Coordinates of C-alpha atoms in Angstrom, one line a residue:
X1 CA 4.5 -8.7 -39.3
X2 CA 2.7 -9.9 -42.6
X3 CA 4.3 -10.4 -45.7
X4 CA 1.4 -11.8 -47.9
X5 CA -2.0 -11.3 -48.7
X6 CA -4.6 -13.5 -48.7
X7 CA -8.2 -13.5 -49.1
X8 CA -10.9 -15.1 -47.3
X9 CA -15.2 -14.8 -47.3
X10 CA -15.8 -13.7 -43.4
X11 CA -19.3 -14.7 -42.7
X12 CA -20.5 -12.1 -39.5
X13 CA -24.3 -12.5 -38.8
X14 CA -25.3 -13.7 -41.6
X15 CA -23.8 -11.4 -43.8
X16 CA -20.8 -12.4 -46.3
X17 CA -18.0 -10.1 -46.4
X18 CA -14.5 -10.3 -48.0
X19 CA -12.0 -9.4 -46.1
X20 CA -8.0 -9.0 -45.9
X21 CA -6.2 -11.3 -44.0
X22 CA -2.2 -10.4 -43.9
X23 CA 0.1 -13.1 -43.4
X24 CA 4.0 -14.2 -43.8
X25 CA 5.7 -16.5 -45.9
X26 CA 9.6 -16.3 -46.0
X27 CA 10.7 -16.3 -49.2
X28 CA 13.2 -18.6 -50.8
X29 CA 16.3 -17.8 -53.1
X30 CA 15.7 -14.0 -54.6
X31 CA 12.6 -13.4 -54.9
X32 CA 10.8 -11.7 -52.6
X33 CA 7.6 -13.2 -51.1
X34 CA 4.7 -13.1 -53.3
X35 CA 1.1 -12.8 -52.9
X36 CA -1.2 -15.9 -53.1
X37 CA -4.2 -17.1 -54.5
X38 CA -7.2 -17.2 -53.3
X39 CA -8.7 -19.3 -50.2
X40 CA -12.0 -20.3 -49.2
X41 CA -12.1 -21.7 -46.1
X42 CA -15.4 -22.1 -44.2
X43 CA -15.5 -19.8 -41.0
X44 CA -17.4 -21.0 -38.2
X45 CA -18.9 -18.0 -35.7
X46 CA -21.8 -18.1 -33.3
X47 CA -24.7 -16.1 -34.6
X48 CA -25.7 -14.6 -31.2
X49 CA -25.0 -10.8 -31.1
X50 CA -22.2 -10.3 -28.3
X51 CA -23.3 -6.8 -26.2
X52 CA -21.0 -3.9 -25.6
X53 CA -20.0 -4.5 -21.8
X54 CA -20.4 -1.6 -19.1
X55 CA -16.6 -0.2 -18.2
X56 CA -15.4 -2.0 -15.2
X57 CA -13.5 1.5 -14.6
X58 CA -15.4 4.6 -14.1
X59 CA -14.7 6.8 -16.8
X60 CA -14.4 10.8 -15.5
X61 CA -15.3 13.2 -18.6
X62 CA -14.4 16.4 -18.2
X63 CA -16.7 18.9 -19.2
X64 CA -15.9 20.9 -22.3
X65 CA -14.4 24.9 -22.0
X66 CA -17.8 26.7 -23.5
X67 CA -16.3 28.1 -27.1
X68 CA -18.5 30.2 -29.4
X69 CA -20.3 28.3 -32.1
X70 CA -17.9 25.1 -32.1
X71 CA -20.0 23.2 -34.7
X72 CA -20.3 26.1 -37.1
X73 CA -23.8 26.0 -37.0
X74 CA -24.4 30.2 -36.5
X75 CA -23.4 32.4 -39.4
X76 CA -22.0 35.9 -38.9
X77 CA -21.7 38.9 -41.6
X78 CA -20.7 37.6 -44.7
X79 CA -22.0 34.0 -44.2
X80 CA -18.8 33.8 -41.7
X81 CA -18.7 31.2 -39.2
X82 CA -20.1 33.7 -35.8
X83 CA -17.7 34.5 -32.8
X84 CA -14.4 33.4 -34.9
X85 CA -12.0 35.3 -36.4
X86 CA -9.5 34.7 -39.7
X87 CA -6.5 36.0 -41.1
X88 CA -4.9 35.9 -44.5
X89 CA -7.0 34.9 -47.5
X90 CA -10.2 35.3 -45.9
X91 CA -12.1 34.4 -49.0
X92 CA -10.9 31.2 -48.6
X93 CA -12.9 31.0 -45.8
X94 CA -16.9 29.5 -46.3
X95 CA -19.5 27.3 -44.5
X96 CA -20.2 24.1 -45.9
X97 CA -23.5 21.9 -46.0
X98 CA -23.1 18.7 -44.6
X99 CA -21.2 18.7 -41.3
X100 CA -20.6 15.9 -39.1
X101 CA -22.4 13.8 -37.2
X102 CA -25.4 14.9 -39.6
X103 CA -25.0 18.4 -38.7
X104 CA -26.2 21.4 -40.6
X105 CA -22.4 23.3 -41.3
X106 CA -18.8 22.6 -41.6
X107 CA -15.9 25.3 -41.8
X108 CA -14.1 24.7 -44.6
X109 CA -10.8 26.3 -46.1
X110 CA -10.6 26.1 -49.9
X111 CA -9.7 28.5 -53.0
X112 CA -9.3 28.0 -56.6
X113 CA -6.1 29.7 -56.2
X114 CA -2.8 29.3 -53.6
X115 CA -3.9 30.2 -50.2
X116 CA -2.8 30.8 -46.4
X117 CA -5.5 31.5 -43.9
X118 CA -6.3 30.8 -40.5
X119 CA -9.6 30.8 -38.2
X120 CA -9.0 31.5 -34.8
X121 CA -10.9 31.6 -30.9
X122 CA -9.2 33.0 -28.3
X123 CA -10.2 32.2 -24.5
X124 CA -9.4 34.0 -21.3
X125 CA -9.8 33.0 -17.5
X126 CA -8.8 29.7 -18.3
X127 CA -7.4 27.8 -15.1
X128 CA -4.0 26.9 -15.4
X129 CA -3.2 23.5 -16.4
X130 CA -3.4 21.0 -19.4
X131 CA -6.0 21.2 -22.0
X132 CA -6.8 19.6 -24.6
X133 CA -7.6 20.7 -28.4
X134 CA -10.8 18.3 -30.5
X135 CA -12.0 18.1 -33.6
X136 CA -13.3 16.5 -36.7
X137 CA -11.5 17.4 -40.0
X138 CA -12.1 16.1 -43.8
X139 CA -9.2 16.8 -46.3
X140 CA -8.5 16.8 -49.7
X141 CA -4.8 16.4 -49.7
X142 CA -2.2 18.4 -51.6
X143 CA -1.8 20.8 -49.1
X144 CA 1.7 22.2 -47.9
X145 CA -0.1 22.0 -44.3
X146 CA -3.1 22.0 -42.6
X147 CA -3.3 21.2 -38.7
X148 CA -5.4 22.4 -35.5
X149 CA -3.7 24.2 -32.7
X150 CA -3.2 25.1 -29.6
X151 CA -1.4 28.2 -28.5
X152 CA -0.7 28.8 -24.8
X153 CA 1.4 31.7 -23.9
X154 CA 4.4 31.9 -26.5
X155 CA 4.2 28.0 -26.9
X156 CA 2.4 26.4 -29.9
X157 CA 1.5 22.5 -30.4
X158 CA -0.2 21.2 -33.2
X159 CA -1.9 18.6 -35.1
X160 CA -1.7 17.9 -38.8
X161 CA -4.5 16.8 -40.7
X162 CA -4.3 14.0 -43.0
X163 CA -5.8 13.6 -46.4
X164 CA -9.2 11.5 -45.4
X165 CA -9.2 9.8 -48.9
X166 CA -10.9 7.5 -49.8
X167 CA -14.4 8.5 -49.3
X168 CA -13.4 11.3 -47.0
X169 CA -14.9 10.2 -43.9
X170 CA -14.6 12.2 -41.1
X171 CA -11.4 12.0 -38.5
X172 CA -11.1 12.9 -34.8
X173 CA -8.2 14.6 -33.7
X174 CA -6.9 15.6 -30.7
X175 CA -3.6 17.5 -29.2
X176 CA -3.2 19.1 -25.6
X177 CA -1.1 22.1 -24.2
X178 CA -0.6 23.7 -20.9
X179 CA -2.0 26.8 -19.9
X180 CA 0.2 28.9 -17.8
X181 CA -1.5 32.4 -18.2
X182 CA -5.1 31.7 -18.2
X183 CA -5.2 32.3 -21.9
X184 CA -5.3 29.8 -25.0
X185 CA -6.0 30.8 -28.6
X186 CA -7.7 28.0 -30.8
X187 CA -6.0 27.9 -34.4
X188 CA -7.4 26.0 -37.4
X189 CA -4.5 27.0 -40.1
X190 CA -4.8 25.9 -43.8
X191 CA -1.3 26.7 -46.6
X192 CA -2.9 25.1 -49.5
X193 CA -2.4 24.9 -53.0
X194 CA -5.1 25.6 -55.8
X195 CA -8.7 23.5 -55.5
X196 CA -7.6 22.0 -52.1
X197 CA -10.0 21.9 -48.8
X198 CA -9.7 21.0 -45.4
X199 CA -13.2 20.9 -43.6
X200 CA -13.5 21.5 -39.4
X201 CA -16.2 21.0 -37.4
X202 CA -17.4 20.0 -33.8
X203 CA -14.1 21.7 -31.7
X204 CA -14.0 20.9 -28.4
X205 CA -11.3 22.3 -25.2
X206 CA -11.2 20.2 -22.5
X207 CA -9.4 20.0 -19.1
X208 CA -7.0 17.4 -19.2
X209 CA -3.8 16.1 -21.7
X210 CA -4.2 13.5 -24.5
X211 CA -0.7 11.5 -25.6
X212 CA 0.7 8.4 -25.7
X213 CA 1.9 6.4 -22.7
X214 CA 4.0 4.0 -24.8
X215 CA 6.3 5.2 -27.8
X216 CA 7.7 1.8 -29.1
X217 CA 9.5 0.1 -32.0
X218 CA 9.7 -3.7 -32.7
X219 CA 13.7 -3.5 -32.9
X220 CA 14.0 -7.6 -32.7
X221 CA 16.9 -7.2 -35.5
X222 CA 18.8 -5.0 -33.5
X223 CA 21.3 -8.1 -31.9
X224 CA 22.1 -9.6 -34.8
X225 CA 22.6 -6.2 -37.0
X226 CA 24.8 -5.2 -34.3
X227 CA 26.9 -8.8 -33.7
X228 CA 27.5 -8.4 -37.7
X229 CA 28.4 -5.1 -38.3
X230 CA 25.4 -2.5 -38.7
X231 CA 26.6 0.6 -37.7
X232 CA 23.8 3.3 -36.8
X233 CA 24.1 7.4 -37.0
X234 CA 22.5 10.2 -35.7
X235 CA 20.6 12.1 -38.1
X236 CA 24.4 14.0 -38.2
X237 CA 26.0 11.7 -39.1
X238 CA 28.1 10.7 -35.8
X239 CA 27.9 7.6 -35.1
X240 CA 25.8 6.0 -31.8
X241 CA 24.6 3.2 -30.2
X242 CA 20.8 2.4 -32.1
X243 CA 19.1 2.2 -28.3
X244 CA 20.5 6.0 -27.0
X245 CA 19.7 7.2 -30.5
X246 CA 16.5 5.9 -30.5
X247 CA 15.5 7.1 -26.6
X248 CA 17.4 10.7 -27.1
X249 CA 13.8 10.9 -30.0
X250 CA 11.3 9.8 -27.2
X251 CA 11.6 5.8 -27.6
X252 CA 10.3 4.6 -24.4
X253 CA 8.9 0.9 -25.2
X254 CA 10.8 -1.6 -27.3
X255 CA 9.5 -5.6 -28.1
X256 CA 11.8 -8.2 -29.0
X257 CA 10.1 -11.8 -30.7
X258 CA 10.8 -14.8 -29.8
X259 CA 11.0 -18.1 -31.5
X260 CA 11.7 -21.4 -29.4
X261 CA 14.7 -22.6 -30.8
X262 CA 15.8 -20.7 -34.5
X263 CA 18.0 -22.1 -36.8
X264 CA 20.5 -18.7 -36.6
X265 CA 20.5 -18.8 -32.7
X266 CA 19.1 -15.6 -32.3
X267 CA 15.6 -14.4 -31.3
X268 CA 15.7 -16.5 -28.7
X269 CA 16.0 -16.3 -24.9
X270 CA 19.7 -15.9 -24.2
X271 CA 19.2 -12.8 -26.9
X272 CA 16.4 -11.5 -25.0
X273 CA 18.3 -11.5 -21.8
X274 CA 21.0 -9.8 -23.4
X275 CA 18.8 -6.8 -24.9
X276 CA 16.7 -6.7 -21.9
X277 CA 19.7 -5.6 -19.4
X278 CA 20.4 -3.1 -22.1
X279 CA 16.5 -1.5 -22.2
X280 CA 17.2 -1.9 -18.1
X281 CA 20.1 0.2 -18.2
X282 CA 18.7 3.2 -20.8
X283 CA 14.8 3.1 -18.6
X284 CA 12.9 1.5 -21.5
X285 CA 10.5 -0.9 -21.0
X286 CA 10.2 -4.3 -23.2
X287 CA 7.1 -5.8 -24.9
X288 CA 8.1 -9.8 -25.2
X289 CA 6.3 -10.8 -28.9
X290 CA 5.6 -14.7 -28.2
X291 CA 5.5 -16.3 -31.7
X292 CA 5.3 -20.1 -30.3
X293 CA 6.8 -21.6 -33.6
X294 CA 11.0 -21.7 -35.0
X295 CA 10.5 -18.8 -37.6
X296 CA 7.8 -16.4 -38.7
X297 CA 4.1 -16.8 -37.2
X298 CA 1.7 -14.5 -38.8
X299 CA -2.0 -15.2 -40.2
X300 CA -0.9 -16.9 -42.8
X301 CA 1.4 -19.4 -41.1
X302 CA 1.8 -20.5 -37.6
X303 CA 4.4 -23.2 -37.7
X304 CA 4.5 -25.4 -34.5
X305 CA 8.4 -25.6 -33.1
X306 CA 9.9 -28.9 -34.2
X307 CA 10.3 -30.1 -30.7
X308 CA 6.5 -29.7 -30.5
X309 CA 5.4 -31.4 -33.0
X310 CA 4.2 -34.5 -31.9
X311 CA 2.6 -32.9 -29.3
X312 CA -1.0 -34.4 -28.2
X313 CA -3.2 -31.3 -27.1
X314 CA -2.2 -31.4 -23.2
X315 CA 1.5 -31.8 -24.3
X316 CA 1.0 -29.0 -26.6
X317 CA -0.7 -27.1 -23.9
X318 CA 2.1 -27.4 -21.3
X319 CA 5.1 -26.8 -23.7
X320 CA 3.2 -23.2 -24.3
X321 CA 3.5 -22.9 -20.8
X322 CA 6.4 -24.1 -19.7
X323 CA 8.2 -21.7 -22.8
X324 CA 6.3 -18.7 -21.8
X325 CA 7.1 -19.3 -18.0
X326 CA 10.8 -19.8 -18.5
X327 CA 11.5 -16.8 -20.8
X328 CA 9.7 -14.8 -18.5
X329 CA 11.3 -16.2 -15.1
X330 CA 14.4 -16.0 -16.6
X331 CA 13.9 -12.2 -17.3
X332 CA 12.4 -11.7 -13.6
X333 CA 15.7 -13.8 -12.5
X334 CA 17.8 -10.7 -13.7
X335 CA 16.2 -8.2 -12.7
X336 CA 14.1 -7.4 -15.9
X337 CA 10.7 -8.6 -15.6
X338 CA 8.5 -8.1 -19.0
X339 CA 6.0 -4.7 -18.8
X340 CA 4.2 -6.5 -21.5
X341 CA 3.8 -9.7 -23.0
X342 CA 2.0 -11.1 -26.1
X343 CA 0.7 -14.6 -26.5
X344 CA 1.0 -15.5 -30.2
X345 CA 1.5 -12.8 -33.1
X346 CA -1.1 -11.5 -35.4
X347 CA -2.9 -14.7 -34.2
X348 CA -6.5 -14.0 -36.9
X349 CA -6.0 -17.3 -37.7
X350 CA -4.6 -19.0 -34.7
X351 CA -2.0 -20.6 -33.7
X352 CA -0.1 -23.9 -33.5
X353 CA -1.8 -25.2 -36.5
X354 CA -3.5 -27.8 -36.5
X355 CA -4.4 -27.6 -33.4
X356 CA -5.3 -23.6 -32.5
X357 CA -6.5 -23.1 -35.7
X358 CA -10.2 -20.4 -36.0
X359 CA -11.1 -21.3 -39.3
X360 CA -9.3 -24.5 -40.7
X361 CA -11.1 -26.0 -38.9
X362 CA -12.7 -23.9 -36.5
X363 CA -11.5 -24.7 -33.1
X364 CA -12.2 -21.8 -30.7
X365 CA -11.8 -24.5 -27.8
X366 CA -8.3 -25.1 -28.1
X367 CA -7.1 -22.2 -29.1
X368 CA -8.7 -20.6 -25.6
X369 CA -7.3 -23.0 -24.1
X370 CA -3.6 -22.1 -25.9
X371 CA -4.6 -18.7 -24.6
X372 CA -5.2 -18.9 -21.0
X373 CA -2.3 -21.2 -20.7
X374 CA 0.3 -18.4 -22.1
X375 CA -1.6 -15.8 -19.9
X376 CA -1.1 -17.9 -16.9
X377 CA 2.1 -18.7 -17.2
X378 CA 2.9 -14.7 -17.3
X379 CA 0.8 -14.1 -14.5
X380 CA 2.9 -17.1 -12.5
X381 CA 6.1 -15.2 -13.5
X382 CA 4.6 -12.2 -12.6
X383 CA 1.7 -10.5 -12.3
X384 CA 2.1 -7.0 -13.0
X385 CA 3.0 -8.0 -16.3
X386 CA 0.6 -6.9 -19.0
X387 CA -1.0 -9.5 -21.6
X388 CA -1.6 -8.5 -25.0
X389 CA -3.8 -10.4 -27.6
X390 CA -2.6 -9.1 -30.9
X391 CA -4.0 -9.5 -34.4
X392 CA -3.6 -7.8 -38.1
X393 CA -6.0 -6.1 -40.6
X394 CA -6.3 -3.2 -38.2
X395 CA -8.6 -0.8 -40.1
X396 CA -11.3 -3.9 -40.4
X397 CA -13.6 -3.6 -37.7
X398 CA -15.4 -7.2 -39.2
X399 CA -12.4 -9.2 -38.8
X400 CA -12.0 -7.5 -35.2
X401 CA -15.1 -8.6 -34.2
X402 CA -15.3 -11.7 -34.9
X403 CA -12.1 -12.9 -33.1
X404 CA -12.9 -10.9 -30.2
X405 CA -16.4 -12.0 -30.0
X406 CA -15.3 -15.4 -30.2
X407 CA -12.5 -14.8 -27.7
X408 CA -14.6 -13.0 -25.3
X409 CA -17.2 -16.1 -25.6
X410 CA -14.8 -18.5 -24.5
X411 CA -13.4 -16.3 -21.6
X412 CA -10.6 -15.9 -22.2
X413 CA -8.1 -13.4 -19.8
X414 CA -6.1 -10.4 -21.4
X415 CA -5.5 -6.9 -20.6
X416 CA -4.6 -5.1 -23.7
X417 CA -5.9 -5.1 -27.4
X418 CA -2.7 -4.8 -29.9
X419 CA -3.6 -4.6 -33.8
X420 CA -1.2 -4.6 -36.7
X421 CA -1.8 -1.4 -39.0
X422 CA -0.2 -1.3 -42.5
X423 CA -1.2 1.3 -44.0
X424 CA -0.7 0.0 -47.6
X425 CA -2.8 -3.5 -46.7
X426 CA -4.8 -2.5 -43.9
X427 CA -7.4 0.3 -44.8
X428 CA -7.5 3.9 -44.5
X429 CA -7.1 6.0 -41.5
X430 CA -10.6 6.2 -40.6
X431 CA -11.2 3.1 -40.5
X432 CA -8.8 2.3 -38.3
X433 CA -10.2 5.2 -36.2
X434 CA -12.8 3.7 -36.2
X435 CA -12.0 0.3 -35.8
X436 CA -10.1 1.4 -32.7
X437 CA -12.9 3.3 -31.4
X438 CA -15.3 0.5 -31.3
X439 CA -12.8 -2.3 -29.6
X440 CA -11.7 -0.9 -26.5
X441 CA -15.5 0.2 -25.9
X442 CA -16.9 -2.7 -27.0
X443 CA -14.1 -5.4 -24.8
X444 CA -13.4 -2.6 -22.7
X445 CA -9.4 -2.7 -22.9
X446 CA -6.9 -0.1 -23.7
X447 CA -5.7 -0.7 -27.6
X448 CA -2.1 -0.5 -29.1
X449 CA -1.2 -0.2 -32.6
X450 CA 1.8 -3.0 -32.2
X451 CA 3.2 -2.8 -35.7
X452 CA 2.7 -0.2 -38.4
X453 CA 5.8 0.9 -40.6
X454 CA 5.9 3.4 -44.6
X455 CA 8.7 3.2 -46.4
X456 CA 11.4 6.4 -47.0
X457 CA 12.0 5.2 -50.4
X458 CA 11.0 3.1 -53.3
X459 CA 15.2 1.9 -53.5
X460 CA 16.3 -1.4 -52.0
X461 CA 20.3 -1.6 -50.8
X462 CA 20.9 -5.1 -50.5
X463 CA 19.9 -6.7 -54.1
X464 CA 17.0 -8.1 -52.4
X465 CA 13.3 -7.2 -53.6
X466 CA 11.9 -5.1 -50.7
X467 CA 8.3 -5.8 -49.9
X468 CA 7.2 -1.8 -49.7
X469 CA 7.2 -1.5 -53.5
X470 CA 6.4 1.4 -55.6
X471 CA 2.5 -0.7 -56.4
X472 CA 1.9 -0.4 -52.7
X473 CA 2.4 3.4 -52.2
X474 CA -0.7 4.8 -50.4
X475 CA -1.5 8.2 -52.6
X476 CA -0.1 11.1 -51.1
X477 CA 2.4 9.4 -49.1
X478 CA 5.2 9.5 -51.4
X479 CA 8.2 6.9 -50.9
X480 CA 10.5 9.5 -49.0
X481 CA 11.4 10.5 -45.8
X482 CA 8.8 13.1 -45.3
X483 CA 6.2 10.5 -46.2
X484 CA 7.1 8.2 -43.7
X485 CA 7.3 10.7 -41.3
X486 CA 3.9 12.3 -42.1
X487 CA 2.7 8.4 -41.9
X488 CA 4.0 7.7 -38.6
X489 CA 2.9 10.9 -37.5
X490 CA -0.8 10.6 -38.6
X491 CA -1.1 6.9 -37.3
X492 CA 0.2 8.8 -33.4
X493 CA -2.6 11.4 -34.2
X494 CA -5.6 8.4 -34.5
X495 CA -4.1 6.6 -32.0
X496 CA -3.8 9.9 -29.5
X497 CA -7.5 10.5 -30.2
X498 CA -9.3 7.1 -30.1
X499 CA -12.2 7.4 -27.4
X500 CA -11.8 8.0 -23.6
X501 CA -8.1 8.4 -23.4
X502 CA -8.1 3.8 -24.2
X503 CA -5.3 4.3 -27.5
X504 CA -2.3 4.3 -25.5
X505 CA 0.5 3.4 -27.8
X506 CA 2.1 2.6 -30.9
X507 CA 5.1 0.3 -32.1
X508 CA 6.6 0.9 -35.0
X509 CA 7.8 -2.6 -37.2
X510 CA 11.6 -3.4 -36.8
X511 CA 12.8 0.0 -37.2
X512 CA 16.7 -1.0 -37.1
X513 CA 16.4 -3.6 -39.8
X514 CA 19.1 -2.2 -42.2
X515 CA 20.7 -4.1 -44.8
X516 CA 23.4 -6.0 -43.1
X517 CA 25.1 -8.9 -45.0
X518 CA 23.7 -12.2 -42.8
X519 CA 20.7 -10.2 -41.6
X520 CA 17.6 -11.8 -44.1
X521 CA 14.5 -13.0 -43.7
X522 CA 15.1 -16.4 -43.5
X523 CA 17.0 -17.8 -40.5
X524 CA 17.7 -21.0 -41.8
X525 CA 19.5 -19.5 -45.2
X526 CA 22.3 -16.8 -43.8
X527 CA 23.0 -15.5 -47.5
X528 CA 19.2 -14.3 -48.4
X529 CA 18.6 -10.6 -48.1
X530 CA 16.2 -8.2 -46.5
X531 CA 13.1 -7.0 -48.0
X532 CA 12.5 -4.2 -45.2
X533 CA 15.2 -2.0 -45.1
X534 CA 13.4 0.7 -47.2
X535 CA 11.0 0.7 -44.1
X536 CA 13.5 1.4 -41.7
X537 CA 14.1 4.5 -40.0
X538 CA 17.5 4.3 -40.3
X539 CA 18.3 5.1 -44.0
X540 CA 20.8 3.5 -46.1
X541 CA 23.8 5.4 -44.3
X542 CA 22.6 4.0 -41.2
X543 CA 21.4 8.0 -40.1
X544 CA 19.0 8.2 -38.3
X545 CA 15.1 9.8 -40.6
X546 CA 13.2 12.1 -39.7
X547 CA 10.1 10.0 -38.5
X548 CA 11.5 9.4 -35.2
X549 CA 11.3 12.8 -34.4
X550 CA 7.2 11.9 -34.0
X551 CA 8.3 10.1 -31.1
X552 CA 8.8 13.9 -29.3
X553 CA 5.3 14.5 -30.0
X554 CA 3.4 12.0 -28.6

């Protein structure tokens, strides 16, 4: 998790790019963390291009079902798209120039007055089984609803179209449904307010199912919250076990951070072991997030544990290996091996500073040695555990390429790419999608948005200023339960549509961190408040929020 924002110049292939780097600072006193001033470190990046590798696994590309005029290039009577039907305010349907991927036309729904309209394409003679509807979209936002839908038999599945501001870049969306009687109808639907618009192009229907296999949340704060009296409730106000509530809403993976020697005795090995047993009892998988610190680690700081402070590099590497192996093997010993482990947390700027820093000064050899030691410890402990490397700035492709190009040059082994994406810091959904598509192909790895969140209110519940204040509100996503739900839904939709099904999951960050006395940011100061409770997935009364329902539509 990132709490403050620093800016640094990033030198890539001879170009100077201004790039945001998020970082966390633990607040002191009563003030929330504030953004620091600009810093200008020198970053060393090798100038030779890193070629996109050929995938090591052969991808089977399904043959699309034949659709009439899927790109809306052919006009029928009245300059309407040939091969498609329209219902409702048909005057709102038009063909606009400048379609996706430099095509001539795109289908647009738009009117000067409020309108409801849908454009349909019915299909028959399909073989029974799963099918995925895919399409490219742009939208002004401001409508009551815009979506692509696949109706098969009596069931309809939808993917909602987000606002694509700023820049009106195209987004690729997908939704799957099961054909039981050989028939389906594709629906492009708009319920628009005056002068709002949505565009659709390059519609495809392909055999197979597109869905996220990982529907996760970081719930690191939960154990301490419960121990200090935190109460969680179903949406109807009925008290319940927080884990059971999350599972009932579709969660199948939980993430827990690990600190080496935290002052408050939480987020350590002992507490991880307790929670892992609860996860197993409910069939929830475990991602362990190693910070390699006694407190927060992120792009803004990577402070060595006190016990490792005087180590030389070889001792440091050994300590990292032993700590990783100890936690992992302890989980294995109690019958709860970790399903996934991340070596470091948001390590854009490296880890265990200064030894493993990426730019101040740059020492990629040391960072590679540390990451490889962590990987080796995990595989020695439990070979089936997947190893993730995790950086922030999910919408910044330049940062992702700079970081992973250097890591690949050093031949650091890893299985999965993890990205943080906080929409108020990390760019648009289109930028996120572009980055995920690029890095999943370039490095031949599945990708996970391993941290994301958004506020359901602009208020606070403990008198401690929250990170998500009014100045960070994303346009067209108000700080309301519906705004939070829409943001999570749209992040899930973007990850689900990553090319070649390489987007496999989303984790909501610290979904259970409600305001409870003593469970604040600073583990050395029990009296400090929590700057996150307005971004939890439980409201100020502890009730589950509507955003949780999005895990039921992966």
